[in-house]
PDB file of C-alpha atoms (C1' of nucleotides) in Angstrom:
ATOM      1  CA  UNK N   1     -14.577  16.491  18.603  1.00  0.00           C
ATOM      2  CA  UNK N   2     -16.999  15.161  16.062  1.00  0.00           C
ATOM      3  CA  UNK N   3     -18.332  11.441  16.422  1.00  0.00           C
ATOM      4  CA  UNK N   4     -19.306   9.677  13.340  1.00  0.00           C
ATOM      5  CA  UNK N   5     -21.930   6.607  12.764  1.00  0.00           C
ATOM      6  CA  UNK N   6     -20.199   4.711  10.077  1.00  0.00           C
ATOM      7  CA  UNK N   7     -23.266   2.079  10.811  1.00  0.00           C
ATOM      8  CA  UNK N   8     -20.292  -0.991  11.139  1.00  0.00           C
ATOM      9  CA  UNK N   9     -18.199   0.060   7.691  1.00  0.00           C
ATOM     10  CA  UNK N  10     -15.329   1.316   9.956  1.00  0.00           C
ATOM     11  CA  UNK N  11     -13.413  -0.030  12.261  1.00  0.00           C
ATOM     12  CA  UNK N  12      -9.847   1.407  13.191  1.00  0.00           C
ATOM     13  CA  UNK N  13      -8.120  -1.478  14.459  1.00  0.00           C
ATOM     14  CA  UNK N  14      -8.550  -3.588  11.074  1.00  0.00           C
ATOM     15  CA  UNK N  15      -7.697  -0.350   9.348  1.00  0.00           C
ATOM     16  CA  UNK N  16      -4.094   0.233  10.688  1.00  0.00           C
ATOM     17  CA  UNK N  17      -3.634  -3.969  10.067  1.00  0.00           C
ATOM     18  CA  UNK N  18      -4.981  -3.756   6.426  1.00  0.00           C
ATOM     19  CA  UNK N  19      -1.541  -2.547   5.230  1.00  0.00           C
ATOM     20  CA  UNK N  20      -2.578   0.338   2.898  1.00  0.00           C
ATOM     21  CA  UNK N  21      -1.155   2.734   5.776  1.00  0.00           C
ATOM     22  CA  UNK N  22       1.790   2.437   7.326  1.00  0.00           C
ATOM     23  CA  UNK N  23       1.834   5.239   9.726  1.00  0.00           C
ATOM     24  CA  UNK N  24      -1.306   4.433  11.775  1.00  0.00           C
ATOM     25  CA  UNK N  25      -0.056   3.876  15.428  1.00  0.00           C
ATOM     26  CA  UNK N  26      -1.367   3.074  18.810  1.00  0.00           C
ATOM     27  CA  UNK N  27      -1.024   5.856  21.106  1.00  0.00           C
ATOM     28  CA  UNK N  28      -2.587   4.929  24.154  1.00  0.00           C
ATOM     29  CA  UNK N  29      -5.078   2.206  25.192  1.00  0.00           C
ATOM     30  CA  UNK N  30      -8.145   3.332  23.282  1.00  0.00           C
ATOM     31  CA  UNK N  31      -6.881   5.653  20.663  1.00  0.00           C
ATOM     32  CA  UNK N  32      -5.080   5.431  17.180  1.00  0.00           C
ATOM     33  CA  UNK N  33      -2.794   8.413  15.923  1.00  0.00           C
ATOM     34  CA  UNK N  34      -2.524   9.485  12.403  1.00  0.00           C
ATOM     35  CA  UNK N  35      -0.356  11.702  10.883  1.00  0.00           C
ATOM     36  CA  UNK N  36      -1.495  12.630   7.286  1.00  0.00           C
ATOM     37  CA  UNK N  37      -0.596  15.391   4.908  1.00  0.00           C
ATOM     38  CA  UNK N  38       0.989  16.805   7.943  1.00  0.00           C
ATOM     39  CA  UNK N  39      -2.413  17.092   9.674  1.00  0.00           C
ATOM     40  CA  UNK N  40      -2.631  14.893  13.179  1.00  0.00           C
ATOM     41  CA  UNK N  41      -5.916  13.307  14.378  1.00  0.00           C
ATOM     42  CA  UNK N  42      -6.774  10.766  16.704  1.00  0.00           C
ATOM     43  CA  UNK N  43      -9.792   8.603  16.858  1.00  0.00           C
ATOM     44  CA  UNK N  44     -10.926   6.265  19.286  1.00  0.00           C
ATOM     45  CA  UNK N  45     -10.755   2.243  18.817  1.00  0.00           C
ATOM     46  CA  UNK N  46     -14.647   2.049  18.981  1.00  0.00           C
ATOM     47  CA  UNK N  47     -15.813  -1.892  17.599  1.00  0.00           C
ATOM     48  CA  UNK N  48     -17.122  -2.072  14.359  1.00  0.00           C
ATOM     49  CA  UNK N  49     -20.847  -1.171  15.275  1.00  0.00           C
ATOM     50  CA  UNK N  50     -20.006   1.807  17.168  1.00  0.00           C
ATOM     51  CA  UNK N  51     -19.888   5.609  16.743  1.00  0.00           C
ATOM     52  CA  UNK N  52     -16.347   6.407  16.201  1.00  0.00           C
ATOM     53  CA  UNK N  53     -15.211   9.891  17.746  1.00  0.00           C
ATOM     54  CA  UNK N  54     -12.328  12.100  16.102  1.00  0.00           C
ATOM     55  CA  UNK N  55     -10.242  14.644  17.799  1.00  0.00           C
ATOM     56  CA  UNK N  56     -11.258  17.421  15.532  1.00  0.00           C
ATOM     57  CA  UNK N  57     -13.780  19.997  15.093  1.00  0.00           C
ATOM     58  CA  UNK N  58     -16.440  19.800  12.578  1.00  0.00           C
ATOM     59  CA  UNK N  59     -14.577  22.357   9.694  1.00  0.00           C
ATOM     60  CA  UNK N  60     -11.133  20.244   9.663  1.00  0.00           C
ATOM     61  CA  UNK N  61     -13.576  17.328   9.110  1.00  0.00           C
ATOM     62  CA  UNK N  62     -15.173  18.785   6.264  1.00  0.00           C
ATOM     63  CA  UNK N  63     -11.977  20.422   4.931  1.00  0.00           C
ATOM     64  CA  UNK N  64      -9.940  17.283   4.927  1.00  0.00           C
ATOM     65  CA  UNK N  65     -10.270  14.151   6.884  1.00  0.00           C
ATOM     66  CA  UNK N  66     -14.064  13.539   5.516  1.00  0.00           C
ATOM     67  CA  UNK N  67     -12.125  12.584   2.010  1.00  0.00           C
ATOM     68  CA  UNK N  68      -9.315  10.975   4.015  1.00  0.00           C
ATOM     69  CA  UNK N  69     -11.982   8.480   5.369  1.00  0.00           C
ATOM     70  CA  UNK N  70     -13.829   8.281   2.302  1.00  0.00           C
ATOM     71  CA  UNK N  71     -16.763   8.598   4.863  1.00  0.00           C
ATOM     72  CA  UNK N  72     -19.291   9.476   1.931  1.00  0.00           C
ATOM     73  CA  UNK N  73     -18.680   6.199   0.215  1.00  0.00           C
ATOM     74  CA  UNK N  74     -21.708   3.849   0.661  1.00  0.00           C
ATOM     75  CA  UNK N  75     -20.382   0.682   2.164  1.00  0.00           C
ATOM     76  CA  UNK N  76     -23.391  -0.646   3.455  1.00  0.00           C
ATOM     77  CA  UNK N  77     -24.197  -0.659  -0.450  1.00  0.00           C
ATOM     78  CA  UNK N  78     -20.387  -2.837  -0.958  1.00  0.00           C
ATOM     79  CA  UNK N  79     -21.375  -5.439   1.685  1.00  0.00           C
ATOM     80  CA  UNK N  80     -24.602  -5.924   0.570  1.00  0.00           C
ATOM     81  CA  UNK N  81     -23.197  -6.817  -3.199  1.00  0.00           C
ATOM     82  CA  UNK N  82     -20.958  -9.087  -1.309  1.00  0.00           C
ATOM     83  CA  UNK N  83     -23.327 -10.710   0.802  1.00  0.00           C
ATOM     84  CA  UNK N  84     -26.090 -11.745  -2.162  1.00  0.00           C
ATOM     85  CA  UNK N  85     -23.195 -12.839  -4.371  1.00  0.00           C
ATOM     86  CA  UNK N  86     -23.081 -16.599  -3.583  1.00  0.00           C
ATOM     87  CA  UNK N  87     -19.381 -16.098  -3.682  1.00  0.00           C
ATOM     88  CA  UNK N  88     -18.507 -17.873  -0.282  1.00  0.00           C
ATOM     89  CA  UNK N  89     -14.915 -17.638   0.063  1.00  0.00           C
ATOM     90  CA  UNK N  90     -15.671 -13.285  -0.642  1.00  0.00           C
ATOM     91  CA  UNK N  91     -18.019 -13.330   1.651  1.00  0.00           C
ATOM     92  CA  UNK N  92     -16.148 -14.808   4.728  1.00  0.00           C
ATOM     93  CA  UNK N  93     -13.249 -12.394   3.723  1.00  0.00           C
ATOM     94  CA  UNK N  94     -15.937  -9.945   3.879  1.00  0.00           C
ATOM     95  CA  UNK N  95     -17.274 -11.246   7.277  1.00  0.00           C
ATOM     96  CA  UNK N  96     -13.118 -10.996   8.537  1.00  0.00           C
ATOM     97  CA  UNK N  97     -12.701  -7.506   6.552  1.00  0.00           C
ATOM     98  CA  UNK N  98     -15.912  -5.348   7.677  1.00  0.00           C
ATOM     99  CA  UNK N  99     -14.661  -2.073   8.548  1.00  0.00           C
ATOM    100  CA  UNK N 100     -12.325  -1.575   6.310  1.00  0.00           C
ATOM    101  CA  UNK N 101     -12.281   1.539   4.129  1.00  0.00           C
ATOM    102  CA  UNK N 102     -10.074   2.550   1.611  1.00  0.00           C
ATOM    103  CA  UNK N 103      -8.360   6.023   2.575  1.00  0.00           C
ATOM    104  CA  UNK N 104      -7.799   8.446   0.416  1.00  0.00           C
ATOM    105  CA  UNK N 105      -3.722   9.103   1.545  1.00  0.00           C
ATOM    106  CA  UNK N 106      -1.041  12.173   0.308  1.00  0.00           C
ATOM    107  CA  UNK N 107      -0.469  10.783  -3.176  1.00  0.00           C
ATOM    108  CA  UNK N 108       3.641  11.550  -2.890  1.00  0.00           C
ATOM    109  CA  UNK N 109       4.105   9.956   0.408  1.00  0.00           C
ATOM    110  CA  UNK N 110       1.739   6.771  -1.083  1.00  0.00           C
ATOM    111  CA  UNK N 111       4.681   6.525  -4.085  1.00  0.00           C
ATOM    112  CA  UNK N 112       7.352   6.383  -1.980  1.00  0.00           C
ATOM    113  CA  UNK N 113       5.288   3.830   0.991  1.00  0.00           C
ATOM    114  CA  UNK N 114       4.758   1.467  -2.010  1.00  0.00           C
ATOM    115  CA  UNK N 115       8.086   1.540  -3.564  1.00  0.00           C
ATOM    116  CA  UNK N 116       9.552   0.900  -0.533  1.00  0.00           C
ATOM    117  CA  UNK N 117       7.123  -1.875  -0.218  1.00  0.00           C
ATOM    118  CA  UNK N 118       8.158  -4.057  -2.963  1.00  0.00           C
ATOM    119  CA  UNK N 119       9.747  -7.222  -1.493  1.00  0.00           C
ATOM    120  CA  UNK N 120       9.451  -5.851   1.571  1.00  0.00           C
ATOM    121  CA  UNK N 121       7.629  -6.684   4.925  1.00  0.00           C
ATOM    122  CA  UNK N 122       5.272  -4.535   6.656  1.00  0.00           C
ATOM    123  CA  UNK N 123       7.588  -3.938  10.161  1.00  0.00           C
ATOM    124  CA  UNK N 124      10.741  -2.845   7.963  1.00  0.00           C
ATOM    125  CA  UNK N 125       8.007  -0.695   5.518  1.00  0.00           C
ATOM    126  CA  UNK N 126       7.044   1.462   8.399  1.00  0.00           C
ATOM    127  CA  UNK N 127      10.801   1.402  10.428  1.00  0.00           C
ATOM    128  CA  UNK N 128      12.150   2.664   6.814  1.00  0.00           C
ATOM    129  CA  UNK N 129       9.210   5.300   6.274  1.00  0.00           C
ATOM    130  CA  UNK N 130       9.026   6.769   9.638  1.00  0.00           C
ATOM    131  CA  UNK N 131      13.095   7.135   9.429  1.00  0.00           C
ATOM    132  CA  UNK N 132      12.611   9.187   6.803  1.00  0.00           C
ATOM    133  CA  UNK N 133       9.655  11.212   8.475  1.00  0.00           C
ATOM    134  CA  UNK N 134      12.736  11.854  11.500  1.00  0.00           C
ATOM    135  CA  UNK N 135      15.805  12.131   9.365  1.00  0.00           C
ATOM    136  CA  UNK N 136      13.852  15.124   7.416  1.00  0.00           C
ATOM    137  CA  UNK N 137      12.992  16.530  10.394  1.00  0.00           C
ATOM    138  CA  UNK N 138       9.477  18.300   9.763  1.00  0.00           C
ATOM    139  CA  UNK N 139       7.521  18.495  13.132  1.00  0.00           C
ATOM    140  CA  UNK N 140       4.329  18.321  13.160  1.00  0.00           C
ATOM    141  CA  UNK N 141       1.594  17.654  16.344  1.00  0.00           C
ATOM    142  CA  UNK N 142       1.606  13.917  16.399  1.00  0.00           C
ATOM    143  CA  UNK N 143       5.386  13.797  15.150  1.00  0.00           C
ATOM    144  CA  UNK N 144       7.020  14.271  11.930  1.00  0.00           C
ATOM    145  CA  UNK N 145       5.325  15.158   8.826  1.00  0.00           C
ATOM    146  CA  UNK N 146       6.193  12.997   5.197  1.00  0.00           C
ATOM    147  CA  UNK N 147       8.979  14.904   3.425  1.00  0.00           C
ATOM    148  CA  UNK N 148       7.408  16.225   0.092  1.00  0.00           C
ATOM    149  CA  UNK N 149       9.490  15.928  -2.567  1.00  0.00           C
ATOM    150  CA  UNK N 150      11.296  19.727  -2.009  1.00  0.00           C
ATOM    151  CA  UNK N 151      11.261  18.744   2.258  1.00  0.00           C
ATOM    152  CA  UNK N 152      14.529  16.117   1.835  1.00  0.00           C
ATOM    153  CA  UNK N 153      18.054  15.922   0.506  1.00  0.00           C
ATOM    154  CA  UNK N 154      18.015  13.446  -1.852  1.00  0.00           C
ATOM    155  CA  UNK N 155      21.421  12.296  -0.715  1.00  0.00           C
ATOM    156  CA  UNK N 156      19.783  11.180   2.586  1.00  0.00           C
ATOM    157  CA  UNK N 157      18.220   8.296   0.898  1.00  0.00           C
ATOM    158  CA  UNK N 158      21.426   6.925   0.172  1.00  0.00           C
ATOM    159  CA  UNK N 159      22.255   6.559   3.852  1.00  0.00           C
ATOM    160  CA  UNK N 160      22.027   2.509   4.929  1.00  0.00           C
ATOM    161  CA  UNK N 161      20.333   3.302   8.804  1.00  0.00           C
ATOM    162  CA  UNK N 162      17.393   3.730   6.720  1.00  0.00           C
ATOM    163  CA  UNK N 163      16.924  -0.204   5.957  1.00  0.00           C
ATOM    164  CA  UNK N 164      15.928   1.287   2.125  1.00  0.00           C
ATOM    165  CA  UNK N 165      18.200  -1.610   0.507  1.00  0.00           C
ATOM    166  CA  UNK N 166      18.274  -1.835  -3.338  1.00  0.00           C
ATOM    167  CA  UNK N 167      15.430   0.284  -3.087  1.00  0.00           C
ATOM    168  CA  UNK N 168      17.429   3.231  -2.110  1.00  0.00           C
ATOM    169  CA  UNK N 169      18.224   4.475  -5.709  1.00  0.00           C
ATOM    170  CA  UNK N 170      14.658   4.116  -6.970  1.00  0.00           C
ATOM    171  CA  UNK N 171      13.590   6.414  -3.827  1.00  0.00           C
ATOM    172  CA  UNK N 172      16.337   9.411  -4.721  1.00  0.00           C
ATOM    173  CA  UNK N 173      15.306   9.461  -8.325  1.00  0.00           C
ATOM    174  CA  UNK N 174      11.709   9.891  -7.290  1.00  0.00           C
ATOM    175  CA  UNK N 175      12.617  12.630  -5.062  1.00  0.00           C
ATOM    176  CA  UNK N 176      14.423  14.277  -7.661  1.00  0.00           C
ATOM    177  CA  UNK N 177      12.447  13.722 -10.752  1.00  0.00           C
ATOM    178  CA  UNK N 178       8.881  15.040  -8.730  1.00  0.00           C
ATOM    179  CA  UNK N 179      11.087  18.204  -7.694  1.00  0.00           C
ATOM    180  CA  UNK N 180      11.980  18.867 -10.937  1.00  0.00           C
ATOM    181  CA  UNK N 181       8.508  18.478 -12.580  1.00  0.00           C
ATOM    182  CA  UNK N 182       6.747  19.695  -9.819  1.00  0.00           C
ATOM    183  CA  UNK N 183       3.733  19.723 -12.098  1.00  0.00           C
ATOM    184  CA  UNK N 184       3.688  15.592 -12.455  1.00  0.00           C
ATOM    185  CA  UNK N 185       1.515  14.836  -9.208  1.00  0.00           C
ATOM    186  CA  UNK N 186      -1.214  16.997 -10.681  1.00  0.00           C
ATOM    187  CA  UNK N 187      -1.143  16.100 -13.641  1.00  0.00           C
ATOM    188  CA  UNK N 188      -1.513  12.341 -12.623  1.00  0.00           C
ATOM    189  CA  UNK N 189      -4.242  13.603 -10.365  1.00  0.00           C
ATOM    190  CA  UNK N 190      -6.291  14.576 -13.544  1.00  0.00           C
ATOM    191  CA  UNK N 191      -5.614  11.485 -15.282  1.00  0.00           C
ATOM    192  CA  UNK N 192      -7.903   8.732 -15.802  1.00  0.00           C
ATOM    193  CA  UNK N 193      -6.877   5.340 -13.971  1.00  0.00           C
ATOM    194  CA  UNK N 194      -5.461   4.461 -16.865  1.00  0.00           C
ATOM    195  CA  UNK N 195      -3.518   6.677 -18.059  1.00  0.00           C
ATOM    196  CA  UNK N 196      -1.852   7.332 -14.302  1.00  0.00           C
ATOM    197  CA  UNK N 197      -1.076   3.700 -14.841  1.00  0.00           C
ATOM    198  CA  UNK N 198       1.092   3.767 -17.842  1.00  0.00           C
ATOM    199  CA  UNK N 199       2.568   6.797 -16.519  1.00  0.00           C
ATOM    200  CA  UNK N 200       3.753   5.778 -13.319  1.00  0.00           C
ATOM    201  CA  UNK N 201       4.909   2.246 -14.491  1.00  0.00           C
ATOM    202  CA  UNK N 202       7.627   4.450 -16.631  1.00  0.00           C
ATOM    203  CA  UNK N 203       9.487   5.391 -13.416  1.00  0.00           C
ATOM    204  CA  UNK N 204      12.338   2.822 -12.412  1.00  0.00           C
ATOM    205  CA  UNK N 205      11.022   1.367  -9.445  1.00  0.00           C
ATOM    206  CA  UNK N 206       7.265   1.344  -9.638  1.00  0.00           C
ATOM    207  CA  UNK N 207       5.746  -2.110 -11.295  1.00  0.00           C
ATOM    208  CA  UNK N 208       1.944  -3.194 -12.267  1.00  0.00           C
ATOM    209  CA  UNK N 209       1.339  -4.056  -8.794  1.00  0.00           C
ATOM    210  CA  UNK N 210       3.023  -0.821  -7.151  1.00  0.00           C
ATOM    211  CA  UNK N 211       1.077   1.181  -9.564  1.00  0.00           C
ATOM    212  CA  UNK N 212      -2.182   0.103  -8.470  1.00  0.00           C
ATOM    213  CA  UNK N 213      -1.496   0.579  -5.040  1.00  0.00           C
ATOM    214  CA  UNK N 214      -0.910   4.241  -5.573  1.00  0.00           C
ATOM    215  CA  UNK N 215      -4.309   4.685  -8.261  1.00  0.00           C
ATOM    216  CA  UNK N 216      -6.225   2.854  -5.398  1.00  0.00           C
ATOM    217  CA  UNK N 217      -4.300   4.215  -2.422  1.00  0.00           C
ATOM    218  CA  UNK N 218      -3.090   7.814  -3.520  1.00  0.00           C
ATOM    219  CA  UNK N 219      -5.328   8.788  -6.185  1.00  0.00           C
ATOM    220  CA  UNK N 220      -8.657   7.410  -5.070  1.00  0.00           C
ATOM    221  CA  UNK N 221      -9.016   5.265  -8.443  1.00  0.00           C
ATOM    222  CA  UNK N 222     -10.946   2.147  -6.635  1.00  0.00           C
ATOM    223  CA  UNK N 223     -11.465   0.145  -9.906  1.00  0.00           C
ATOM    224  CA  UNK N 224      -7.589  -0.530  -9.062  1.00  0.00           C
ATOM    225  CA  UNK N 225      -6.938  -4.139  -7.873  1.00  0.00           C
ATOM    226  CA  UNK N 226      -3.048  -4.356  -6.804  1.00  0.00           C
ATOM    227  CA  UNK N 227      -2.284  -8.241  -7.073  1.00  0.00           C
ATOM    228  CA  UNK N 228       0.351  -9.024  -4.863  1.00  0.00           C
ATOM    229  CA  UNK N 229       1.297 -12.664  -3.511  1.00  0.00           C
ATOM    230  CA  UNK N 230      -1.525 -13.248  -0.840  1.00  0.00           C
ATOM    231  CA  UNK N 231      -4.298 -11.932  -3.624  1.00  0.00           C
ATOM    232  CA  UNK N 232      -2.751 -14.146  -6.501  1.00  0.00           C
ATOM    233  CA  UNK N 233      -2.386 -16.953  -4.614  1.00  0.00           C
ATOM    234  CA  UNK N 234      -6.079 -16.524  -3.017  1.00  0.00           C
ATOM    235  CA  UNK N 235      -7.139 -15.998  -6.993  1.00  0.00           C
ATOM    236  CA  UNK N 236      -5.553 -19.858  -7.780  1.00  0.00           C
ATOM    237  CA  UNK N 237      -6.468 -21.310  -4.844  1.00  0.00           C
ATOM    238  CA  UNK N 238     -10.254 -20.701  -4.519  1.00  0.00           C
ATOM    239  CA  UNK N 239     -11.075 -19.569  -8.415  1.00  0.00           C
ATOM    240  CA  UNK N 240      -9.986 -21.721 -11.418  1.00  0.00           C
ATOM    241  CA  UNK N 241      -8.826 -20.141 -13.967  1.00  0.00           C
ATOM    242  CA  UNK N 242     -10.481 -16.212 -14.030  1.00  0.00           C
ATOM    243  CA  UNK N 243     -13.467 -17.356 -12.823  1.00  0.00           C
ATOM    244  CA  UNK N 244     -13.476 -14.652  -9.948  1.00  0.00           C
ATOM    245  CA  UNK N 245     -16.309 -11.941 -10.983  1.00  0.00           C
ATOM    246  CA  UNK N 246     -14.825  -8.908 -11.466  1.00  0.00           C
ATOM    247  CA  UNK N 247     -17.394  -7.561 -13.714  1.00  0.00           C
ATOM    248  CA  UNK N 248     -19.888  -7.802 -10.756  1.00  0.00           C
ATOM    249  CA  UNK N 249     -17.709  -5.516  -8.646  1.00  0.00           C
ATOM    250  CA  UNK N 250     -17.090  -2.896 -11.443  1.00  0.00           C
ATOM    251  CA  UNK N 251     -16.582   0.408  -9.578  1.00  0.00           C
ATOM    252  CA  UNK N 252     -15.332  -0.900  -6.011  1.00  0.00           C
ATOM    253  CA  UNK N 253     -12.833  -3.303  -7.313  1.00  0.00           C
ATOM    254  CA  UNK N 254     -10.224  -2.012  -5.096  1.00  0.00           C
ATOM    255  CA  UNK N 255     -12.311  -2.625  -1.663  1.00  0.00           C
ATOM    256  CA  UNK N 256     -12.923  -6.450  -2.641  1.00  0.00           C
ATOM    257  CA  UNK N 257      -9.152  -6.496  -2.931  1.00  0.00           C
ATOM    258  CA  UNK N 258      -8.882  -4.894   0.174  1.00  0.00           C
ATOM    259  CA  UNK N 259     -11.079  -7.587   2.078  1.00  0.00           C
ATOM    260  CA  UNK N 260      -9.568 -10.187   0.044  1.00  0.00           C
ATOM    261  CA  UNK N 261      -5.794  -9.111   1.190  1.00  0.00           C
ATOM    262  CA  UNK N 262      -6.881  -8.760   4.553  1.00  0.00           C
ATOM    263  CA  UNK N 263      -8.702 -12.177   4.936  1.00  0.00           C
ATOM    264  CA  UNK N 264      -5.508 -13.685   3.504  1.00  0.00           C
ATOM    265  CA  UNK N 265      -3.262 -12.448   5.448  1.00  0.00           C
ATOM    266  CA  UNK N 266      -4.978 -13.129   8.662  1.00  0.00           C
TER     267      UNK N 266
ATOM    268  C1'  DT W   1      21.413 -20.900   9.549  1.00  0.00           C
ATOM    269  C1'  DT W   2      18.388 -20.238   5.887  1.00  0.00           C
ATOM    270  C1'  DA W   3      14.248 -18.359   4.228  1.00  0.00           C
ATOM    271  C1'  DC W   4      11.006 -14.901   3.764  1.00  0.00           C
ATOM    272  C1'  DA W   5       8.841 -10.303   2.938  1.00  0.00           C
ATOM    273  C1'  DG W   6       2.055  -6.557  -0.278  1.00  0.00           C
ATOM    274  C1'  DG W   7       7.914  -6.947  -6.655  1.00  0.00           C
ATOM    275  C1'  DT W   8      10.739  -5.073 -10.122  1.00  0.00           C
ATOM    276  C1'  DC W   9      14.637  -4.989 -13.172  1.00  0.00           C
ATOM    277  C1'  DT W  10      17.577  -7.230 -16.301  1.00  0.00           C
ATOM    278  C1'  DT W  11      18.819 -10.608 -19.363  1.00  0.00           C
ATOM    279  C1'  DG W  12      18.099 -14.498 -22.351  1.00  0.00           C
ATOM    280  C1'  DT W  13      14.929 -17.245 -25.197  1.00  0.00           C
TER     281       DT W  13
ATOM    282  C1'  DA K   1       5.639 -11.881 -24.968  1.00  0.00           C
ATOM    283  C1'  DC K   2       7.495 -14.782 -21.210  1.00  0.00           C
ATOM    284  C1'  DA K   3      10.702 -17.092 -17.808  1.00  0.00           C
ATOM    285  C1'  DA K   4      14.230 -17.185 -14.757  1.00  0.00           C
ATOM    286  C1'  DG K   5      17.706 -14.887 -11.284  1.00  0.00           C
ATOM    287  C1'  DA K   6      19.294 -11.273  -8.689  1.00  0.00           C
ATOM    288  C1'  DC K   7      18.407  -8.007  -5.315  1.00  0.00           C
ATOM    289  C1'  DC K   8      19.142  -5.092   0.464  1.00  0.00           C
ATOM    290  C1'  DT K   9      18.377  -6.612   4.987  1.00  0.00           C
ATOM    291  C1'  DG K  10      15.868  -7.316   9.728  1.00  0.00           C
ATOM    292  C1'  DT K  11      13.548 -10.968  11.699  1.00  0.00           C
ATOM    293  C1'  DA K  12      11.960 -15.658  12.992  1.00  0.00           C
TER     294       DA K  12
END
DNA sequence: TTACAGGTCTTGT
DNA sequence: ACAAGACCTGTA
């Protein structure tokens, strides 16, 4: 077990809602399951101000779900920039939005989750996603792992039980092209924000807003700020005309959109 | 029933 | 460059 102070900056419940995951569930009354790069973990729904406790021991934290968490970003620092801004509309999405983190998610199974996404609603997202998890079959504790892109028949995606849609195509070309060039998820790995950017807005099925969900998402890139509906419509509503500050929040760009999103759609 | 959902592709100016 | 329209489909 290891139990973590995050000092208020995390707070499970408003994770799972924040829609950058789509596999957090619910297990019992006080815990949350995770399933991530076929690792399992559960961690206990502790409010905002408490320590939260993880059912691992203190090398699997180090090894992996440290980065997962992004628990050695300073977000004490974030909230504070927020909270001397002046910008009162950011900070009451702040005030709704305290707690959540940006994680640091498999960059494969973060492609697919987004392009699925795309006008798409979060309940059919995670029915379509967690099909495929079962339909590949890879057990893991917790459940089923993510197919990688060598773990699935690419003909499965063509099957209509899995709610894919028009999407369906886009998904089997993914699969096939990433087994093919197995070297393309590291390479976008060592590429700048935005240069994995222009590279992944090349594939048939991945648009400017898709693609910054996987730089912020899969590849850690938090100058990323995916403008969907709710954001764009927060942007005109409260902020004429580019008046929003993004030069201010140069180098967490991607949390503000976070809190925005999340205060939005709440 | 009709409209909507964390957009993107295609086609026409 | 930019503006429509079309697009799968479960759910309210």
């Amino acid at each position: 077990m290891m139990k973590i102070d995050f000092k208020g900056t995390f707070d499970p419940v408003k994770i799972m809602k924040s829609g950058q995951c789509f596999r957090w569930k619910q297990v019992d009354e006080n815990h949350i399951g995770v399933i991530a790069s076929g690792k399992y973990i559960e961690m206990t729904m502790a409010k905002a101000q408490e320590p939260v406790t993880f059912s691992c021991n203190e090398e699997e934290w180090n090894g992996f779900w440290k980065a997962y968490f992004d628990a050695d970003r300073d977000y004490v620092k974030i909230g504070n920039l927020i909270e001397s801004s002046g910008d009162e509309h950011l900070m009451e999405a702040y005030g709704a939005g305290r707690g959540i983190r940006i994680l640091k998610q498999d960059l494969f199974e973060i492609i697919i989750s987004f392009m699925i996404s795309q006008n798409n609603n979060i309940t059919r997202i995670s029915r379509s996603i967690e099909l495929i998890c079962e339909r590949a079959g890879i057990k893991v504790r917790g459940g089923y792992k993510f197919p990688g892109p060598d773990e699935a028949d690419p003909k499965m995606f063509e099957e209509p039980s899995l709610g894919l849609g028009y999407r369906a195509p886009y998904i089997k070309e993914m699969y096939e092209f990433v087994s093919e060039n197995p070297n393309w998820l590291r390479e976008l790995e060592s590429f700048s924000f935005k240069d994995a950017y222009k590279e992944l807005i090349l594939r048939k099925g991945i648009g400017p807003k898709v693609a910054n969900c996987i730089c912020l998402f899969g590849l850690g890139h938090v100058n990323a700020f995916p403008i969907d509906t709710h954001v764009k419509q927060l942007l005109e509503k409260y902020y004429n005309k580019e008046e929003f500050d993004f030069k201010r929040y140069e180098g967490c760009l991607g949390i503000i959109q976070q809190f925005l999103f999340y205060y939005e759609i709440k």
